[in-house]
JSON list of C-alpha atoms in Angstrom, two decimals:
[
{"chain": "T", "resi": 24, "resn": "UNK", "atom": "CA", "xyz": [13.15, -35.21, -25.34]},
{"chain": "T", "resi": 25, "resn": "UNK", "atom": "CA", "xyz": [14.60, -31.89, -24.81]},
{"chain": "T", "resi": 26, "resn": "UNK", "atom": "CA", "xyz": [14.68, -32.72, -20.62]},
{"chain": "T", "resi": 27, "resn": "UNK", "atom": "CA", "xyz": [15.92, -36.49, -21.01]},
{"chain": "T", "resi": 28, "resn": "UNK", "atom": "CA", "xyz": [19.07, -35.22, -23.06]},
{"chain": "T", "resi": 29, "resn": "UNK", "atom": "CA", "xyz": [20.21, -32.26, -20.12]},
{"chain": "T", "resi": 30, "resn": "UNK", "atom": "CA", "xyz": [19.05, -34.05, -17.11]},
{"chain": "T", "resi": 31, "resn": "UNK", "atom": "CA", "xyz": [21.50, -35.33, -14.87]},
{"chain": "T", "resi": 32, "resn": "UNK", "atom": "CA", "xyz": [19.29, -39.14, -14.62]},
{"chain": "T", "resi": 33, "resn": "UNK", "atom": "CA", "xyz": [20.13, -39.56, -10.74]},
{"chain": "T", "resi": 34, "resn": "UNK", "atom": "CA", "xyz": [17.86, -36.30, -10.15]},
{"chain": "T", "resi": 35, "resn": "UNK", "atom": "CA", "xyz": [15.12, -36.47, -8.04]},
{"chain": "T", "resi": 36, "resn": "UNK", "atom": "CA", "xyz": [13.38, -33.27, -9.36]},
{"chain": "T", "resi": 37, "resn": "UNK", "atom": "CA", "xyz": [13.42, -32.52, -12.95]},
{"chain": "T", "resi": 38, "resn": "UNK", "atom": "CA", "xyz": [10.93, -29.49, -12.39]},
{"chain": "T", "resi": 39, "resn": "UNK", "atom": "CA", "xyz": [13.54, -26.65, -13.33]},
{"chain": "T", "resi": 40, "resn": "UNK", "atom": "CA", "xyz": [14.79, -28.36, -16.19]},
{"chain": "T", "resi": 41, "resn": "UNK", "atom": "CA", "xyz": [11.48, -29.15, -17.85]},
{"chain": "T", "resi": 42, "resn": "UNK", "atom": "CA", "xyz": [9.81, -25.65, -17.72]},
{"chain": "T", "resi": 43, "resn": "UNK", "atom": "CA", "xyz": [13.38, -23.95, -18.81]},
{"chain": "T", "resi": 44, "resn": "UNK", "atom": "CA", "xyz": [13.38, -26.88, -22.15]},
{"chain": "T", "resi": 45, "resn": "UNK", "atom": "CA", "xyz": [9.72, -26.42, -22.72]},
{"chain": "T", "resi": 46, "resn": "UNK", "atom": "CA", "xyz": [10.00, -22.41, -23.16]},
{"chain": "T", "resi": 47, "resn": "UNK", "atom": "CA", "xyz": [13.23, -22.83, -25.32]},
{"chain": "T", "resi": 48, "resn": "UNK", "atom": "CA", "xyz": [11.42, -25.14, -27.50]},
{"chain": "T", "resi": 49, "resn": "UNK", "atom": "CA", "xyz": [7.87, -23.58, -27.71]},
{"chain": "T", "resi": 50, "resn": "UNK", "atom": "CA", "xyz": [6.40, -26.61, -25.62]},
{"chain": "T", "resi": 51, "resn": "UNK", "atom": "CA", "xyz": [3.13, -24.64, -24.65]},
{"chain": "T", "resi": 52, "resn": "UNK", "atom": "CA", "xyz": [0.87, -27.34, -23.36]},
{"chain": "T", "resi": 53, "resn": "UNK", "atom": "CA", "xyz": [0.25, -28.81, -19.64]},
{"chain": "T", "resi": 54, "resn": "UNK", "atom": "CA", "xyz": [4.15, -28.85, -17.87]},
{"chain": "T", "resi": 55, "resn": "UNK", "atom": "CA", "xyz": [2.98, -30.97, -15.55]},
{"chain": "T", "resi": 56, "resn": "UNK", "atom": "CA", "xyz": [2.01, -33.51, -18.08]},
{"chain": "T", "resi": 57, "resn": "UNK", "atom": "CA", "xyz": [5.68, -33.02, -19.60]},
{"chain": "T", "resi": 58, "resn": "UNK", "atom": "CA", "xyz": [6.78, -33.10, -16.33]},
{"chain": "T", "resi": 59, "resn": "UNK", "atom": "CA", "xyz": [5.44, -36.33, -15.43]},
{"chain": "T", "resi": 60, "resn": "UNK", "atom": "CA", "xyz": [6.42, -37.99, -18.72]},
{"chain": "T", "resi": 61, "resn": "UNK", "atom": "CA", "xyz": [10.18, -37.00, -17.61]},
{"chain": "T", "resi": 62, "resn": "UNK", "atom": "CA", "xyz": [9.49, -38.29, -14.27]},
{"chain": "T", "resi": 63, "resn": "UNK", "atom": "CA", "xyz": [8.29, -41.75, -16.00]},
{"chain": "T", "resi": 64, "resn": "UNK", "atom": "CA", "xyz": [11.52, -41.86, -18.56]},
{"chain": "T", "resi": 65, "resn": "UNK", "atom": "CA", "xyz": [13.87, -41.42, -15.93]},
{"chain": "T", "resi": 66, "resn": "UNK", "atom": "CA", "xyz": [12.72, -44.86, -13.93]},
{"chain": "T", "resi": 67, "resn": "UNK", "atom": "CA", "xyz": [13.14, -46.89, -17.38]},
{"chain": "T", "resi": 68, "resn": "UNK", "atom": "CA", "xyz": [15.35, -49.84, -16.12]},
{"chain": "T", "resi": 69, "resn": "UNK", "atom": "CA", "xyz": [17.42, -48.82, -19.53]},
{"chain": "T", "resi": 70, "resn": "UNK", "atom": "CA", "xyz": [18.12, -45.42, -18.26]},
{"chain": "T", "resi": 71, "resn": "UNK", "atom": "CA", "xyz": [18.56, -46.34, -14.48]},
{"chain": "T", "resi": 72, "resn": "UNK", "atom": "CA", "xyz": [21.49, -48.37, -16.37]},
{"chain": "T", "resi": 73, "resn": "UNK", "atom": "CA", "xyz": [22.95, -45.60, -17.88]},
{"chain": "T", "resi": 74, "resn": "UNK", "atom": "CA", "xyz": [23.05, -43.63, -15.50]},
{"chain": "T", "resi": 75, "resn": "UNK", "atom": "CA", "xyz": [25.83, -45.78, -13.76]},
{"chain": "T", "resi": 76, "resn": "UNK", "atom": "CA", "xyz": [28.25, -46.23, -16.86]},
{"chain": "T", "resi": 77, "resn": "UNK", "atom": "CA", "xyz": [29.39, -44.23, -19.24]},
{"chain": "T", "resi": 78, "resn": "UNK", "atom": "CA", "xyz": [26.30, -43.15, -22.30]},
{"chain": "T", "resi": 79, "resn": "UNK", "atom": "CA", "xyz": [25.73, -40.08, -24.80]},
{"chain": "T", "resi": 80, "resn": "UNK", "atom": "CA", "xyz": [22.54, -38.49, -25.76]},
{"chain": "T", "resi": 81, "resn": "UNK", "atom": "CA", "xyz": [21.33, -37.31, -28.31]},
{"chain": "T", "resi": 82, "resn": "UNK", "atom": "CA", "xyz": [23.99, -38.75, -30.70]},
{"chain": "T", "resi": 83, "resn": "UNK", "atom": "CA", "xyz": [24.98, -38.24, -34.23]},
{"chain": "T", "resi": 84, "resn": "UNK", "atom": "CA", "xyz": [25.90, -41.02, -36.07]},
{"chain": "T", "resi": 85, "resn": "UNK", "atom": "CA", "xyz": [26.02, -41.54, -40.15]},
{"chain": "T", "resi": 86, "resn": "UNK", "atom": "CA", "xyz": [27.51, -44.27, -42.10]},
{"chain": "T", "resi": 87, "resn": "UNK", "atom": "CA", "xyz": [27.52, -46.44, -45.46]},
{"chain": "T", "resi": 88, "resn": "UNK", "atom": "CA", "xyz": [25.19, -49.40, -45.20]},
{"chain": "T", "resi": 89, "resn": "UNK", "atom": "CA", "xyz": [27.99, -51.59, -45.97]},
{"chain": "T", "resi": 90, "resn": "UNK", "atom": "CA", "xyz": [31.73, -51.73, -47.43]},
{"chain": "T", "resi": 91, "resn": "UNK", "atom": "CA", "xyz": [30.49, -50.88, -50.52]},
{"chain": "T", "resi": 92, "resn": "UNK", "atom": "CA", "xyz": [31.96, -47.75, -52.26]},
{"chain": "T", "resi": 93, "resn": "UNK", "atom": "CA", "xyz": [28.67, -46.93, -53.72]},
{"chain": "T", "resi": 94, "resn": "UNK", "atom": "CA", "xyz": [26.57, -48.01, -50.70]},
{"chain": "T", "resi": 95, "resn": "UNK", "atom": "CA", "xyz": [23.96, -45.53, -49.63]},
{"chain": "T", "resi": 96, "resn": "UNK", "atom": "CA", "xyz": [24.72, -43.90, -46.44]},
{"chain": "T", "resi": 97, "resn": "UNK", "atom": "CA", "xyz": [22.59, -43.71, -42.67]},
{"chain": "T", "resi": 98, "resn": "UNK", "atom": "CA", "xyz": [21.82, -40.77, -40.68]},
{"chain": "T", "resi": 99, "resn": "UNK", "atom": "CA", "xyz": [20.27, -40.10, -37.53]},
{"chain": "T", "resi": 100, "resn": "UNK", "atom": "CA", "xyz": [20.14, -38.86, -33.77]},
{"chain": "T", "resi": 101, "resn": "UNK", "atom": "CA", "xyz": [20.32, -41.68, -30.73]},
{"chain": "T", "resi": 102, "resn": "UNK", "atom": "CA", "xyz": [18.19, -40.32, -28.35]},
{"chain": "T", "resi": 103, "resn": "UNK", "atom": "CA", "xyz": [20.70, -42.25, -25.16]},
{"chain": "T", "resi": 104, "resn": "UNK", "atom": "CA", "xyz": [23.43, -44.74, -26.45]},
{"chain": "T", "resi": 105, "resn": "UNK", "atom": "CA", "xyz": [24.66, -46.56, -23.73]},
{"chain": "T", "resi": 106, "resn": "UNK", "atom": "CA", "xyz": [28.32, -48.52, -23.30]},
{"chain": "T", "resi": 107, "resn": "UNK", "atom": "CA", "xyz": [27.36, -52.15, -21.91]},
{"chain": "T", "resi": 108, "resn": "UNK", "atom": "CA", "xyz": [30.67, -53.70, -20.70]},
{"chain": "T", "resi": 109, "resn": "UNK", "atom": "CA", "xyz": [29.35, -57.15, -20.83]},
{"chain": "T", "resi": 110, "resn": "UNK", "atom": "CA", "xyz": [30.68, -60.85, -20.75]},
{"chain": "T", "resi": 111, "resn": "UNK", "atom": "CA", "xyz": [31.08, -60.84, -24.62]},
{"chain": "T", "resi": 112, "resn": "UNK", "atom": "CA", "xyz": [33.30, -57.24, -24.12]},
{"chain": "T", "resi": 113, "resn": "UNK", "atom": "CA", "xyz": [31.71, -53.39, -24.85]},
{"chain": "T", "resi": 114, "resn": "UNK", "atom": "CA", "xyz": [29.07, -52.99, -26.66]},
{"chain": "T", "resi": 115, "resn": "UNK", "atom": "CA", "xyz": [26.25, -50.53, -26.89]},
{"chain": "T", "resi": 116, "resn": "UNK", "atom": "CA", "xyz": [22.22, -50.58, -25.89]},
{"chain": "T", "resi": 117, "resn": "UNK", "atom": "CA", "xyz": [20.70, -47.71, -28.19]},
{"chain": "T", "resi": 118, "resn": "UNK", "atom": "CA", "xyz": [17.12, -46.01, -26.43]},
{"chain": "T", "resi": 119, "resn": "UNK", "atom": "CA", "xyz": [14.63, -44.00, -28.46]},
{"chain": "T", "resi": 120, "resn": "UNK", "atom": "CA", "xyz": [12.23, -41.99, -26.35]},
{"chain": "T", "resi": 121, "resn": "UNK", "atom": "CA", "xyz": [8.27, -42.44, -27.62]},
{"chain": "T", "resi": 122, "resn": "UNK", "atom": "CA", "xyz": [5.32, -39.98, -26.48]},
{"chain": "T", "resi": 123, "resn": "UNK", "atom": "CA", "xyz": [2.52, -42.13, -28.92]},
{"chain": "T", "resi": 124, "resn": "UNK", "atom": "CA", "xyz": [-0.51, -42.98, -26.78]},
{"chain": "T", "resi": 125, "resn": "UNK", "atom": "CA", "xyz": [-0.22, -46.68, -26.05]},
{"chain": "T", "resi": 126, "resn": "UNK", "atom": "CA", "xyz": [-4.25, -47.88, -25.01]},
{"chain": "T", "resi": 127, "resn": "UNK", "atom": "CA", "xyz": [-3.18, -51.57, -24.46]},
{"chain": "T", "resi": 128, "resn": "UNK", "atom": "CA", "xyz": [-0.69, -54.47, -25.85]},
{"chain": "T", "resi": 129, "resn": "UNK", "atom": "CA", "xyz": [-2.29, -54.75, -29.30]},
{"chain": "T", "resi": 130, "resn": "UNK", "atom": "CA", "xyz": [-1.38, -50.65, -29.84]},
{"chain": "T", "resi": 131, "resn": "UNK", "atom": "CA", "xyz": [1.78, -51.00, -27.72]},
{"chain": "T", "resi": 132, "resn": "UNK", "atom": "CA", "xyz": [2.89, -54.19, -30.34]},
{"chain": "T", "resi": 133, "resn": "UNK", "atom": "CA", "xyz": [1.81, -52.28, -33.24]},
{"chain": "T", "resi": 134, "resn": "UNK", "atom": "CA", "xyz": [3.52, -48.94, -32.54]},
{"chain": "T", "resi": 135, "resn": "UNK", "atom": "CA", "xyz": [6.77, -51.10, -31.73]},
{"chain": "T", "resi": 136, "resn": "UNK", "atom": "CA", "xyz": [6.75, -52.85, -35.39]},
{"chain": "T", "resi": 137, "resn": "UNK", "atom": "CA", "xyz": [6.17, -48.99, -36.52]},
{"chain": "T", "resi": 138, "resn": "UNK", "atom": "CA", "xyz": [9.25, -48.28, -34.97]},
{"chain": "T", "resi": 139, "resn": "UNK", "atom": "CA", "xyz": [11.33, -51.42, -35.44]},
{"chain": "T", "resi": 140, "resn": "UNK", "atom": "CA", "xyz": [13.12, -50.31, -38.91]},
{"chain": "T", "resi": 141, "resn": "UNK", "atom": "CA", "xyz": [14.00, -46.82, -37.21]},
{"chain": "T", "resi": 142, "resn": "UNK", "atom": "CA", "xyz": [15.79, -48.59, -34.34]},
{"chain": "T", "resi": 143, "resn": "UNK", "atom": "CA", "xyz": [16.96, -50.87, -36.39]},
{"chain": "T", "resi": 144, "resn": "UNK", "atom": "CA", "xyz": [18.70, -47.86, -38.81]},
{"chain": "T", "resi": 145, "resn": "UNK", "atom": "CA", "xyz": [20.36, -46.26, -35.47]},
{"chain": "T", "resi": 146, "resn": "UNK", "atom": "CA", "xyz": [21.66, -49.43, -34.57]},
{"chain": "T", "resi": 147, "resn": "UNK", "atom": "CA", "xyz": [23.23, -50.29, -37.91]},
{"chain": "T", "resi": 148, "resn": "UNK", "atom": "CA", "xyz": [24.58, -46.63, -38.47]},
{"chain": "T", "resi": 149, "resn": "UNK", "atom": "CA", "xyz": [26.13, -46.68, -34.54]},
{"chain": "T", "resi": 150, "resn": "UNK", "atom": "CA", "xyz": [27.63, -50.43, -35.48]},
{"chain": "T", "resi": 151, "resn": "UNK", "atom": "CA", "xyz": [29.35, -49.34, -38.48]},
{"chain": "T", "resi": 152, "resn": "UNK", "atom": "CA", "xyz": [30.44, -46.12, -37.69]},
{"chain": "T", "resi": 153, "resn": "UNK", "atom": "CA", "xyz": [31.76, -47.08, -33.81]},
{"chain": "T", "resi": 154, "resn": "UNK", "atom": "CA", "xyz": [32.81, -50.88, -34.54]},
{"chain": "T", "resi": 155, "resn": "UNK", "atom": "CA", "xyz": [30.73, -51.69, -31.67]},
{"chain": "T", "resi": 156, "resn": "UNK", "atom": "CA", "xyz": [27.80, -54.45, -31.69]},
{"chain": "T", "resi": 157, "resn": "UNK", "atom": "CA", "xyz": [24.70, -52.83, -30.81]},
{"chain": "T", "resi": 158, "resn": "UNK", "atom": "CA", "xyz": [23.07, -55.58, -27.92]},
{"chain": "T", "resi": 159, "resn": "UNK", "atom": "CA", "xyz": [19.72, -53.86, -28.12]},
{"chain": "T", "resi": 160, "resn": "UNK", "atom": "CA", "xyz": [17.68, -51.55, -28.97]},
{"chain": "T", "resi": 161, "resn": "UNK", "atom": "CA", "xyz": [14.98, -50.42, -26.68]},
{"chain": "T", "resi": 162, "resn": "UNK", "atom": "CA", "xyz": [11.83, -48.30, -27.18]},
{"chain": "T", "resi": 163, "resn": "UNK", "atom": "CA", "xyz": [10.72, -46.57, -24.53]},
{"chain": "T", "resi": 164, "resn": "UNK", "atom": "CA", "xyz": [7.21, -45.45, -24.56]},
{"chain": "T", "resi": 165, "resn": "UNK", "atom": "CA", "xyz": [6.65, -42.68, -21.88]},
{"chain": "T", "resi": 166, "resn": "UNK", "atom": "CA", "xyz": [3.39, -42.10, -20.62]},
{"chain": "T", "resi": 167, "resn": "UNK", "atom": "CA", "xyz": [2.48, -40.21, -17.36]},
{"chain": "T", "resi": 168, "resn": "UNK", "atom": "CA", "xyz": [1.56, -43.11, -15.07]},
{"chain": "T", "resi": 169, "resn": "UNK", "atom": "CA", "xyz": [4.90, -44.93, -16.00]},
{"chain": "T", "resi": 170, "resn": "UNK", "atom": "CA", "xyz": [7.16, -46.19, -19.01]},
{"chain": "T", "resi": 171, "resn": "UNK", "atom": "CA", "xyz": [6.83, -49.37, -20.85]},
{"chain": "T", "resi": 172, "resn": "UNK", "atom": "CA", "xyz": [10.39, -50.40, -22.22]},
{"chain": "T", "resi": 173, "resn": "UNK", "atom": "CA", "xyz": [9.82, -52.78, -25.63]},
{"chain": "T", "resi": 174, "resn": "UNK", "atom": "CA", "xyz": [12.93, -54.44, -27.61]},
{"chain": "T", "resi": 175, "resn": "UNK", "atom": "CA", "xyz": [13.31, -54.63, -31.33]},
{"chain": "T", "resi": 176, "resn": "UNK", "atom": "CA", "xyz": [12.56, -58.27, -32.06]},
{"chain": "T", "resi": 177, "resn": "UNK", "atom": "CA", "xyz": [15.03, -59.68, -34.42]},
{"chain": "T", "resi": 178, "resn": "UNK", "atom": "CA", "xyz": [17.44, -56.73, -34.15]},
{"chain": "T", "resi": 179, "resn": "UNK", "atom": "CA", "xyz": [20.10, -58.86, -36.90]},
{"chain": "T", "resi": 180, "resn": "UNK", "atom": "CA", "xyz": [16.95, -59.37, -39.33]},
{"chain": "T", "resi": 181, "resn": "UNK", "atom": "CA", "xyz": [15.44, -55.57, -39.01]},
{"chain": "T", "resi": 182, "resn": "UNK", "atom": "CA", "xyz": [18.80, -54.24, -39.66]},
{"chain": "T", "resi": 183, "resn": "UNK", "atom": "CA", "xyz": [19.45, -56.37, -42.93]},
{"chain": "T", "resi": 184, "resn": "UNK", "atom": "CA", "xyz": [15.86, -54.84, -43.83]},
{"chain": "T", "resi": 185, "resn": "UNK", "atom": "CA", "xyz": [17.17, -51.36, -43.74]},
{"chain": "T", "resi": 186, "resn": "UNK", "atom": "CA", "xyz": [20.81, -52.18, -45.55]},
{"chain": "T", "resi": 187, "resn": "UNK", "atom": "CA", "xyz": [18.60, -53.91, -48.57]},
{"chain": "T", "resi": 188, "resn": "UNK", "atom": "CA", "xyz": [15.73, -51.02, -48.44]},
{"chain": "T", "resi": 189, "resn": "UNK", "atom": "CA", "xyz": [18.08, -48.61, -48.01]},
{"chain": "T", "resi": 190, "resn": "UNK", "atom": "CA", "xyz": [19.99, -49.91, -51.49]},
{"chain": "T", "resi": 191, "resn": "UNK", "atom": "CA", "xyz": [16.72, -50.26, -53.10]},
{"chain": "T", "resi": 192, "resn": "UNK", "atom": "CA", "xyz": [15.40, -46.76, -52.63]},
{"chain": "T", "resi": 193, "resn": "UNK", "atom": "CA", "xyz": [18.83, -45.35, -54.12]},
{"chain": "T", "resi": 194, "resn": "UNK", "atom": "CA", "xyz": [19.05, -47.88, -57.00]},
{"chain": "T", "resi": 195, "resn": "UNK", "atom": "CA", "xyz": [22.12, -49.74, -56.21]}
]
């Protein structure tokens, strides 16, 4: 993660950047495995986009789950949020980075419902606190011989899932 947020994404070698982020965050293991993960993240269609218009990474967003003056509120960090000037006007495409071991479409479909309400809270916390529909929100699951890029299915319904857990778990 620590690479994908400084990296400028038209770079053809990310080398540098990854040992000098894996020392400054204790990242011990095999660089060239980190290394190649980078390598992988940066050829994501989604971030091949981004790198063309304007994005942010690693972004902070919080906000209530509704109008509601008692409404719990959201919290997290996008890993890339990125401004899609479409037909229907701006908008955003939110991508979380994933290192999980994917061994074939049955784990890759299960690890994407694991992640589904997570995506689904970014997207609801960068809607309400930005004004801005969120289009997507893509998972992209890293591995060393390439990434696999997976949408949130029913991106509306998961993010009504998270406004009603998130009032359940405070009581209101």
């Amino acid at each position: 993660h620590g690479a994908l947020e400084l990296l400028d994404f038209d770079t053809t070698d990310p080398t540098s950047v990854v040992r000098e982020r894996s020392v400054a965050e204790g990242v011990l293991g095999d660089l060239r495995t980190v290394d190649a993960l980078v390598r992988s993240g940066l050829t994501a269609d989604v971030v091949r986009l981004a790198a063309g218009v304007r994005h942010w990474r690693e972004l902070y967003v919080a906000a209530p789950v509704d109008d509601d003056p008692d409404a719990p509120v959201i919290e997290g960090y996008i890993d890339l949020a990125v401004l899609d000037d479409g037909p229907e006007g701006p908008g955003l495409v939110i991508v979380d980075y994933k290192t999980d071991a994917v061994a074939d479409a049955d784990a890759l479909a299960a690890k994407a419902e694991r992640y589904r309400l997570q995506g689904a809270t970014y997207a609801l916390a960068a809607e309400r606190s930005t004004g801005l529909p969120v289009r997507r929100v893509v998972l992209c699951f890293l591995a060393t011989d390439g990434t696999t890029e997976v949408d949130v299915t029913n991106l509306a319904g998961a993010m009504l899932e998270v406004r009603a857990t998130a009032r359940e778990l405070v009581g209101v």
